[in-house]
């Protein structure tokens, strides 16, 4: 092994682990940042004799630091890095086989729904959508053949909160694995494995990378058996993260705690502004005391995250709203230093059929906001200006 490890890492707070976890100091040179091992293969010392690495699809030292780092942050036995969040999720879904059924929470990420509906279904892996965030509903939905539940909390774009511990308890009683997409929270705010989940997946593209400059995915698993199977699938399918992108993601994670604190602070300020706005009919943010997810969110997460959605009252021109924003960009994605806004029904959730969209409450007037790290006062001014400018009555 080239990399050193910090001994007894468990004693460190997460603010420390984001910087020192994974064994980031290069033992060969003392470099405080992990070198980018931009190599496809590794010279072997003799037949069957290598120094821990053979070929970079199977393992790469830069990627390994990232994988150990995310495993430490989520409190799992092993971490895996992929070329995108969807590559990570697809590799996890490849743990299942024909005849297996996956339950998914409603409002699951559009791409996750699409890969289940248009790809894995063709291989005989079925899915069903849960009707609510009620554990009793989960219990009723677990029929023979259900092997896993895949959930997001808070779930995009209505920020519905699921009680991960209660869901895990029900699922485990029925021998069902629990997979949590923790992209919206990051391990700084919520650690699903500690709440009972078996597998955590991430789009590293969002808060973990944090700068909207890379696409990446991560997986962390709790038990050794699943870790072995996932290591096999990662190598067999091959959707791995490249060394340079692994380096960028490690660099992003170093500032995760300070960034998340500020993202959350800005989200709270914007939520307060939106609640008080006479133009806004509804605000979805589990950090608000009035939100249905508030209590569960407080119980299972350090903060309610930084994503929020809202609806403008009738009498506003949505096109004009988006065009009037100066600072906040209309774009897919979230979790970067710059504030982004999107229109779920035509953008992130367009791949979900209209009837399902309507059923779960993704209306055409819904707007999703990812507050960045700018001044909250500037962001509020920008939103206020665009909201006023979009009035038609
Ligand atoms: C973006 C996202 C994904 C997909 O990740 P990519 O990196 O874009 O492939 C999965 N889940 C959630 C919650 C996301 O926001």
Tab-separated table of C-alpha atoms and ligand atoms in Angstrom:
chain	number	residue	atom	x	y	z
A	1	UNK	CA	0.000	0.000	0.000
A	2	UNK	CA	1.326	3.408	-0.956
A	3	UNK	CA	-1.042	5.394	1.203
A	4	UNK	CA	-0.805	5.781	4.945
A	5	UNK	CA	-3.900	5.524	7.088
A	6	UNK	CA	-4.757	7.534	10.147
A	7	UNK	CA	-4.892	5.110	13.047
A	8	UNK	CA	-8.070	4.763	15.001
A	9	UNK	CA	-9.923	7.171	12.713
A	10	UNK	CA	-13.179	6.617	14.562
A	11	UNK	CA	-12.147	9.043	17.289
A	12	UNK	CA	-12.177	11.964	14.850
A	13	UNK	CA	-15.135	14.233	14.158
A	14	UNK	CA	-16.499	14.316	10.618
A	15	UNK	CA	-15.052	17.831	10.080
A	16	UNK	CA	-11.628	16.201	10.536
A	17	UNK	CA	-12.365	13.022	8.597
A	18	UNK	CA	-13.383	14.926	5.449
A	19	UNK	CA	-9.818	16.267	5.366
A	20	UNK	CA	-7.748	13.367	6.706
A	21	UNK	CA	-9.894	10.301	5.992
A	22	UNK	CA	-8.931	7.666	3.460
A	23	UNK	CA	-5.220	8.006	4.216
A	24	UNK	CA	-4.415	10.953	2.019
A	25	UNK	CA	-0.710	11.506	2.684
A	26	UNK	CA	1.515	9.903	0.037
A	27	UNK	CA	4.061	7.794	1.913
A	28	UNK	CA	6.554	7.796	-0.942
A	29	UNK	CA	6.958	11.584	-1.042
A	30	UNK	CA	5.010	13.061	1.875
A	31	UNK	CA	2.748	14.969	-0.525
A	32	UNK	CA	-0.236	16.134	1.526
A	33	UNK	CA	-2.547	15.620	-1.428
A	34	UNK	CA	-3.053	12.245	-3.014
A	35	UNK	CA	-1.171	12.044	-6.341
A	36	UNK	CA	-3.214	11.478	-9.481
A	37	UNK	CA	-2.084	7.993	-10.488
A	38	UNK	CA	-2.839	8.511	-14.167
A	39	UNK	CA	-1.961	4.985	-15.226
A	40	UNK	CA	-3.947	2.114	-16.681
A	41	UNK	CA	-1.640	-0.661	-15.509
A	42	UNK	CA	1.002	-1.519	-12.893
A	43	UNK	CA	4.308	-3.375	-13.349
A	44	UNK	CA	4.249	-6.703	-11.592
A	45	UNK	CA	7.304	-7.877	-9.643
A	46	UNK	CA	6.896	-11.458	-10.827
A	47	UNK	CA	4.179	-13.929	-11.680
A	48	UNK	CA	1.376	-13.451	-9.165
A	49	UNK	CA	3.404	-10.746	-7.370
A	50	UNK	CA	2.099	-7.154	-7.399
A	51	UNK	CA	2.132	-4.186	-5.038
A	52	UNK	CA	-1.623	-4.102	-4.490
A	53	UNK	CA	-2.618	-2.907	-7.958
A	54	UNK	CA	-2.739	-4.654	-11.340
A	55	UNK	CA	-5.050	-2.729	-13.655
A	56	UNK	CA	-6.916	0.535	-13.037
A	57	UNK	CA	-10.420	-0.754	-13.789
A	58	UNK	CA	-9.958	-3.199	-10.895
A	59	UNK	CA	-8.212	-0.725	-8.618
A	60	UNK	CA	-6.337	2.577	-8.752
A	61	UNK	CA	-4.523	4.231	-5.803
A	62	UNK	CA	-6.171	7.650	-6.290
A	63	UNK	CA	-9.633	6.096	-6.547
A	64	UNK	CA	-8.832	3.888	-3.541
A	65	UNK	CA	-8.270	6.926	-1.299
A	66	UNK	CA	-11.664	8.308	-2.357
A	67	UNK	CA	-13.334	4.929	-1.803
A	68	UNK	CA	-11.819	4.570	1.675
A	69	UNK	CA	-12.730	8.183	2.457
A	70	UNK	CA	-16.428	7.826	1.579
A	71	UNK	CA	-16.586	4.483	3.432
A	72	UNK	CA	-15.216	6.205	6.567
A	73	UNK	CA	-17.590	9.155	6.212
A	74	UNK	CA	-20.670	6.929	5.860
A	75	UNK	CA	-19.437	4.400	8.434
A	76	UNK	CA	-19.432	1.387	6.064
A	77	UNK	CA	-17.045	-1.476	5.382
A	78	UNK	CA	-16.209	-0.528	1.793
A	79	UNK	CA	-16.664	2.286	-0.684
A	80	UNK	CA	-16.794	2.239	-4.497
A	81	UNK	CA	-16.380	5.094	-6.965
A	82	UNK	CA	-18.154	5.239	-10.322
A	83	UNK	CA	-18.214	7.442	-13.402
A	84	UNK	CA	-21.620	8.892	-12.439
A	85	UNK	CA	-24.369	8.565	-9.893
A	86	UNK	CA	-26.326	6.532	-12.443
A	87	UNK	CA	-23.369	4.167	-12.989
A	88	UNK	CA	-23.257	3.702	-9.204
A	89	UNK	CA	-27.013	3.050	-8.952
A	90	UNK	CA	-27.013	0.725	-11.996
A	91	UNK	CA	-24.160	-1.318	-10.545
A	92	UNK	CA	-26.036	-1.637	-7.239
A	93	UNK	CA	-29.184	-2.720	-9.117
A	94	UNK	CA	-27.058	-5.382	-10.825
A	95	UNK	CA	-26.896	-7.148	-7.441
A	96	UNK	CA	-30.436	-8.372	-8.212
A	97	UNK	CA	-31.752	-10.861	-10.738
A	98	UNK	CA	-34.745	-11.876	-12.845
A	99	UNK	CA	-37.876	-12.194	-10.705
A	100	UNK	CA	-36.639	-9.838	-8.003
A	101	UNK	CA	-38.699	-6.741	-7.234
A	102	UNK	CA	-37.376	-3.396	-5.999
A	103	UNK	CA	-39.643	-1.007	-4.114
A	104	UNK	CA	-38.880	2.652	-4.745
A	105	UNK	CA	-40.003	5.676	-2.821
A	106	UNK	CA	-42.281	8.027	-4.740
A	107	UNK	CA	-40.441	11.077	-6.068
A	108	UNK	CA	-37.350	8.958	-6.647
A	109	UNK	CA	-34.719	10.659	-8.859
A	110	UNK	CA	-35.941	10.663	-12.474
A	111	UNK	CA	-32.873	8.813	-13.783
A	112	UNK	CA	-33.302	6.064	-11.197
A	113	UNK	CA	-36.910	5.590	-12.270
A	114	UNK	CA	-35.863	5.591	-15.935
A	115	UNK	CA	-33.143	2.955	-15.556
A	116	UNK	CA	-35.534	0.676	-13.658
A	117	UNK	CA	-38.418	1.242	-16.072
A	118	UNK	CA	-36.509	1.174	-19.359
A	119	UNK	CA	-33.443	-0.996	-18.656
A	120	UNK	CA	-33.658	-3.340	-15.669
A	121	UNK	CA	-37.296	-4.244	-16.360
A	122	UNK	CA	-36.091	-5.722	-19.671
A	123	UNK	CA	-33.922	-8.096	-17.633
A	124	UNK	CA	-36.870	-9.160	-15.479
A	125	UNK	CA	-36.103	-6.976	-12.462
A	126	UNK	CA	-39.447	-5.397	-11.552
A	127	UNK	CA	-40.189	-2.302	-9.517
A	128	UNK	CA	-43.150	-0.874	-7.605
A	129	UNK	CA	-43.617	2.656	-6.344
A	130	UNK	CA	-44.491	3.117	-2.684
A	131	UNK	CA	-47.623	5.184	-2.151
A	132	UNK	CA	-46.413	7.115	0.880
A	133	UNK	CA	-43.676	7.604	3.470
A	134	UNK	CA	-45.659	5.566	6.001
A	135	UNK	CA	-43.815	2.447	7.326
A	136	UNK	CA	-47.181	0.607	7.548
A	137	UNK	CA	-47.583	1.162	3.814
A	138	UNK	CA	-44.142	-0.337	3.258
A	139	UNK	CA	-45.080	-3.373	5.319
A	140	UNK	CA	-48.190	-3.962	3.161
A	141	UNK	CA	-46.183	-3.485	-0.051
A	142	UNK	CA	-43.586	-6.140	0.687
A	143	UNK	CA	-44.725	-9.196	-1.252
A	144	UNK	CA	-42.773	-12.292	-2.244
A	145	UNK	CA	-40.030	-11.373	-4.635
A	146	UNK	CA	-39.319	-7.980	-3.073
A	147	UNK	CA	-35.585	-7.971	-2.451
A	148	UNK	CA	-34.788	-4.310	-1.834
A	149	UNK	CA	-36.219	-0.913	-1.169
A	150	UNK	CA	-34.536	2.108	-2.695
A	151	UNK	CA	-35.364	5.394	-1.044
A	152	UNK	CA	-34.357	9.024	-0.925
A	153	UNK	CA	-34.874	11.225	2.093
A	154	UNK	CA	-35.596	14.000	1.575
A	155	UNK	CA	-37.019	12.936	-1.801
A	156	UNK	CA	-36.792	15.284	-4.710
A	157	UNK	CA	-38.527	17.600	-5.580
A	158	UNK	CA	-41.126	17.820	-2.769
A	159	UNK	CA	-38.505	17.071	-0.092
A	160	UNK	CA	-40.653	14.326	1.437
A	161	UNK	CA	-38.920	12.805	4.455
A	162	UNK	CA	-38.841	9.055	5.103
A	163	UNK	CA	-38.034	7.606	8.516
A	164	UNK	CA	-34.982	5.559	7.516
A	165	UNK	CA	-34.766	3.696	10.846
A	166	UNK	CA	-38.463	2.738	10.785
A	167	UNK	CA	-38.263	1.644	7.131
A	168	UNK	CA	-35.109	-0.395	7.806
A	169	UNK	CA	-36.766	-2.113	10.750
A	170	UNK	CA	-39.774	-3.176	8.643
A	171	UNK	CA	-37.620	-4.170	5.659
A	172	UNK	CA	-35.185	-6.254	7.699
A	173	UNK	CA	-38.007	-8.064	9.455
A	174	UNK	CA	-39.044	-9.228	5.957
A	175	UNK	CA	-35.518	-9.958	4.736
A	176	UNK	CA	-35.450	-6.952	2.379
A	177	UNK	CA	-32.315	-4.849	1.810
A	178	UNK	CA	-32.448	-1.071	2.241
A	179	UNK	CA	-30.676	1.176	-0.250
A	180	UNK	CA	-30.613	4.913	0.466
A	181	UNK	CA	-29.676	7.573	-2.075
A	182	UNK	CA	-28.017	10.098	0.251
A	183	UNK	CA	-27.117	12.636	-2.457
A	184	UNK	CA	-29.264	15.447	-1.037
A	185	UNK	CA	-27.877	15.152	2.486
A	186	UNK	CA	-24.270	13.886	2.296
A	187	UNK	CA	-22.779	12.013	5.273
A	188	UNK	CA	-22.161	15.364	6.965
A	189	UNK	CA	-25.910	15.778	7.551
A	190	UNK	CA	-27.229	12.196	7.529
A	191	UNK	CA	-25.662	8.730	7.785
A	192	UNK	CA	-28.168	6.110	6.594
A	193	UNK	CA	-26.025	3.074	7.521
A	194	UNK	CA	-26.101	4.189	11.159
A	195	UNK	CA	-29.897	4.407	10.870
A	196	UNK	CA	-30.136	0.816	9.626
A	197	UNK	CA	-29.681	0.986	5.829
A	198	UNK	CA	-27.530	-1.621	4.054
A	199	UNK	CA	-26.274	0.336	1.055
A	200	UNK	CA	-25.784	4.064	0.475
A	201	UNK	CA	-25.508	5.537	-3.011
A	202	UNK	CA	-24.475	9.046	-4.018
A	203	UNK	CA	-24.276	11.250	-6.996
A	204	UNK	CA	-20.862	12.757	-6.202
A	205	UNK	CA	-21.709	15.312	-8.889
A	206	UNK	CA	-23.730	17.310	-6.373
A	207	UNK	CA	-22.724	18.405	-2.831
A	208	UNK	CA	-19.777	16.015	-2.435
A	209	UNK	CA	-17.980	17.437	-5.479
A	210	UNK	CA	-19.620	20.745	-4.695
A	211	UNK	CA	-18.304	22.869	-7.563
A	212	UNK	CA	-20.355	21.696	-10.577
A	213	UNK	CA	-17.148	20.618	-12.301
A	214	UNK	CA	-17.388	16.838	-12.384
A	215	UNK	CA	-19.774	13.892	-12.736
A	216	UNK	CA	-19.225	11.010	-10.316
A	217	UNK	CA	-20.998	8.357	-8.250
A	218	UNK	CA	-20.231	6.603	-4.973
A	219	UNK	CA	-21.521	3.549	-3.117
A	220	UNK	CA	-20.904	2.466	0.473
A	221	UNK	CA	-22.013	-0.900	1.857
A	222	UNK	CA	-22.396	-2.159	5.377
A	223	UNK	CA	-21.600	-5.870	5.194
A	224	UNK	CA	-18.589	-7.736	3.850
A	225	UNK	CA	-20.580	-10.094	1.606
A	226	UNK	CA	-22.276	-7.245	-0.297
A	227	UNK	CA	-18.903	-5.472	-0.452
A	228	UNK	CA	-17.347	-8.496	-2.173
A	229	UNK	CA	-20.211	-8.786	-4.649
A	230	UNK	CA	-20.100	-5.084	-5.438
A	231	UNK	CA	-16.312	-5.146	-5.921
A	232	UNK	CA	-16.870	-7.948	-8.422
A	233	UNK	CA	-19.618	-6.009	-10.244
A	234	UNK	CA	-17.614	-2.766	-10.283
A	235	UNK	CA	-14.766	-4.555	-12.034
A	236	UNK	CA	-17.002	-6.709	-14.245
A	237	UNK	CA	-19.259	-3.879	-15.483
A	238	UNK	CA	-16.432	-1.335	-15.413
A	239	UNK	CA	-18.197	2.007	-14.862
A	240	UNK	CA	-15.342	3.301	-12.699
A	241	UNK	CA	-14.293	6.854	-11.815
A	242	UNK	CA	-11.074	8.078	-13.458
A	243	UNK	CA	-8.025	9.111	-11.360
A	244	UNK	CA	-8.298	12.844	-12.126
A	245	UNK	CA	-11.997	12.933	-11.265
A	246	UNK	CA	-11.267	10.925	-8.106
A	247	UNK	CA	-8.746	13.615	-7.132
A	248	UNK	CA	-11.280	16.387	-7.811
A	249	UNK	CA	-13.912	14.641	-5.721
A	250	UNK	CA	-11.463	14.151	-2.825
A	251	UNK	CA	-10.651	17.855	-3.061
A	252	UNK	CA	-14.343	18.773	-3.022
A	253	UNK	CA	-15.031	16.606	0.028
A	254	UNK	CA	-12.312	18.382	2.055
A	255	UNK	CA	-14.563	21.479	2.328
A	256	UNK	CA	-17.844	19.548	2.692
A	257	UNK	CA	-18.537	20.552	6.294
A	258	UNK	CA	-18.051	24.304	5.815
A	259	UNK	CA	-19.918	24.278	2.520
A	260	UNK	CA	-22.895	22.345	3.899
A	261	UNK	CA	-23.158	24.686	6.904
A	262	UNK	CA	-23.427	27.639	4.548
A	263	UNK	CA	-25.761	25.868	2.072
A	264	UNK	CA	-28.120	25.060	4.961
A	265	UNK	CA	-27.917	28.599	6.373
A	266	UNK	CA	-28.798	30.062	2.960
A	267	UNK	CA	-31.616	27.518	2.441
A	268	UNK	CA	-33.164	28.537	5.773
A	269	UNK	CA	-32.980	32.228	4.877
A	270	UNK	CA	-34.559	31.610	1.458
A	271	UNK	CA	-37.270	29.378	2.952
A	272	UNK	CA	-38.165	32.128	5.439
A	273	UNK	CA	-38.321	34.681	2.651
A	274	UNK	CA	-40.525	32.426	0.472
A	275	UNK	CA	-42.899	31.617	3.343
A	276	UNK	CA	-43.382	35.336	3.960
A	277	UNK	CA	-43.877	36.185	0.265
A	278	UNK	CA	-47.480	37.032	-0.720
A	279	UNK	CA	-46.749	35.579	-4.194
A	280	UNK	CA	-45.874	32.074	-2.970
A	281	UNK	CA	-48.573	29.491	-2.251
A	282	UNK	CA	-46.426	26.645	-0.934
A	283	UNK	CA	-42.890	26.037	0.331
A	284	UNK	CA	-41.450	22.543	0.648
A	285	UNK	CA	-38.522	22.447	3.091
A	286	UNK	CA	-38.259	19.948	5.976
A	287	UNK	CA	-36.340	22.538	8.008
A	288	UNK	CA	-39.566	24.522	8.469
A	289	UNK	CA	-41.448	23.712	11.668
A	290	UNK	CA	-44.670	23.566	9.640
A	291	UNK	CA	-43.310	20.918	7.206
A	292	UNK	CA	-44.733	17.375	7.597
A	293	UNK	CA	-41.176	15.969	7.543
A	294	UNK	CA	-39.811	18.308	10.215
A	295	UNK	CA	-39.879	15.950	13.235
A	296	UNK	CA	-38.441	12.888	11.454
A	297	UNK	CA	-35.813	15.030	9.789
A	298	UNK	CA	-34.724	16.432	13.158
A	299	UNK	CA	-34.512	12.925	14.563
A	300	UNK	CA	-32.385	11.407	11.815
A	301	UNK	CA	-30.333	14.266	10.376
A	302	UNK	CA	-28.100	17.026	11.677
A	303	UNK	CA	-29.977	19.561	9.511
A	304	UNK	CA	-32.802	19.299	6.984
A	305	UNK	CA	-30.502	19.757	3.998
A	306	UNK	CA	-30.340	22.715	1.664
A	307	UNK	CA	-32.786	21.851	-1.137
A	308	UNK	CA	-36.188	23.483	-1.256
A	309	UNK	CA	-39.116	23.805	-3.648
A	310	UNK	CA	-41.958	26.264	-3.894
A	311	UNK	CA	-45.022	27.117	-5.923
A	312	UNK	CA	-45.977	30.554	-7.182
A	313	UNK	CA	-49.615	31.572	-6.818
A	314	UNK	CA	-51.691	31.763	-10.017
A	315	UNK	CA	-51.080	35.021	-11.842
A	316	UNK	CA	-47.372	34.546	-12.538
A	317	UNK	CA	-45.647	33.823	-15.841
A	318	UNK	CA	-43.128	31.042	-15.156
A	319	UNK	CA	-41.094	31.794	-18.268
A	320	UNK	CA	-40.751	35.380	-17.223
A	321	UNK	CA	-39.763	34.281	-13.713
A	322	UNK	CA	-36.899	32.121	-14.979
A	323	UNK	CA	-35.771	34.751	-17.499
A	324	UNK	CA	-35.769	37.518	-14.876
A	325	UNK	CA	-33.300	35.776	-12.581
A	326	UNK	CA	-29.845	37.348	-12.798
A	327	UNK	CA	-27.765	35.477	-10.250
A	328	UNK	CA	-29.580	32.169	-9.989
A	329	UNK	CA	-29.136	30.026	-13.111
A	330	UNK	CA	-31.819	27.856	-14.667
A	331	UNK	CA	-30.036	24.499	-14.853
A	332	UNK	CA	-30.298	20.815	-14.007
A	333	UNK	CA	-28.189	19.606	-11.078
A	334	UNK	CA	-27.724	20.983	-7.587
A	335	UNK	CA	-25.305	21.187	-4.705
A	336	UNK	CA	-22.718	23.467	-6.289
A	337	UNK	CA	-21.279	26.733	-4.965
A	338	UNK	CA	-23.533	28.637	-7.383
A	339	UNK	CA	-27.298	28.806	-6.883
A	340	UNK	CA	-29.402	26.880	-9.381
A	341	UNK	CA	-33.101	26.730	-10.029
A	342	UNK	CA	-35.048	24.188	-12.048
A	343	UNK	CA	-38.531	23.311	-13.261
A	344	UNK	CA	-39.004	19.659	-12.217
A	345	UNK	CA	-42.009	18.836	-14.435
A	346	UNK	CA	-40.130	19.672	-17.666
A	347	UNK	CA	-36.525	19.059	-16.504
A	348	UNK	CA	-35.401	16.670	-13.745
A	349	UNK	CA	-38.679	14.746	-13.553
A	350	UNK	CA	-39.724	14.831	-17.223
A	351	UNK	CA	-38.972	11.102	-17.582
A	352	UNK	CA	-41.657	10.301	-14.995
A	353	UNK	CA	-45.051	9.776	-16.715
A	354	UNK	CA	-47.446	12.708	-16.311
A	355	UNK	CA	-50.093	10.765	-14.366
A	356	UNK	CA	-47.510	9.623	-11.787
A	357	UNK	CA	-46.093	13.163	-11.612
A	358	UNK	CA	-49.540	14.574	-10.938
A	359	UNK	CA	-50.312	11.867	-8.386
A	360	UNK	CA	-47.219	12.657	-6.314
A	361	UNK	CA	-47.748	16.429	-6.527
A	362	UNK	CA	-45.134	17.545	-9.051
A	363	UNK	CA	-47.245	20.326	-10.551
A	364	UNK	CA	-46.307	22.449	-13.550
A	365	UNK	CA	-45.949	25.455	-11.221
A	366	UNK	CA	-43.362	23.795	-8.989
A	367	UNK	CA	-39.913	25.406	-8.815
A	368	UNK	CA	-36.885	23.735	-7.202
A	369	UNK	CA	-34.091	25.754	-5.725
A	370	UNK	CA	-30.525	24.751	-4.863
A	371	UNK	CA	-29.095	27.672	-2.883
A	372	UNK	CA	-25.363	28.072	-3.405
A	373	UNK	CA	-22.838	29.847	-1.217
A	374	UNK	CA	-23.507	33.421	-2.345
A	375	UNK	CA	-24.768	36.103	0.036
A	376	UNK	CA	-28.294	35.159	1.150
A	377	UNK	CA	-29.289	38.834	0.843
A	378	UNK	CA	-28.265	38.885	-2.822
A	379	UNK	CA	-30.134	35.632	-3.497
A	380	UNK	CA	-33.303	36.918	-1.834
A	381	UNK	CA	-33.097	40.145	-3.854
A	382	UNK	CA	-32.702	38.141	-7.075
A	383	UNK	CA	-35.671	35.866	-6.275
A	384	UNK	CA	-37.833	38.762	-5.128
A	385	UNK	CA	-37.098	40.722	-8.282
A	386	UNK	CA	-37.950	37.745	-10.529
A	387	UNK	CA	-41.121	36.885	-8.600
A	388	UNK	CA	-42.394	40.488	-8.801
A	389	UNK	CA	-41.375	40.698	-12.459
A	390	UNK	CA	-43.362	37.574	-13.334
A	391	UNK	CA	-46.698	38.898	-12.057
A	392	UNK	CA	-49.345	38.938	-14.763
A	393	UNK	CA	-52.128	40.314	-12.617
B	1	LIG	C1	-28.082	13.637	-9.805
B	1	LIG	C2	-28.662	12.550	-9.024
B	1	LIG	C3	-28.458	11.213	-9.382
B	1	LIG	C4	-27.700	10.811	-10.633
B	1	LIG	O1	-26.361	11.177	-10.550
B	1	LIG	P1	-25.452	11.530	-11.826
B	1	LIG	O2	-24.145	11.845	-11.207
B	1	LIG	O3	-26.102	12.683	-12.509
B	1	LIG	O4	-25.429	10.314	-12.697
B	1	LIG	C5	-28.994	10.235	-8.564
B	1	LIG	N1	-29.720	10.537	-7.467
B	1	LIG	C6	-29.950	11.816	-7.103
B	1	LIG	C7	-30.748	12.101	-5.882
B	1	LIG	C8	-29.436	12.862	-7.862
B	1	LIG	O5	-29.679	14.121	-7.506
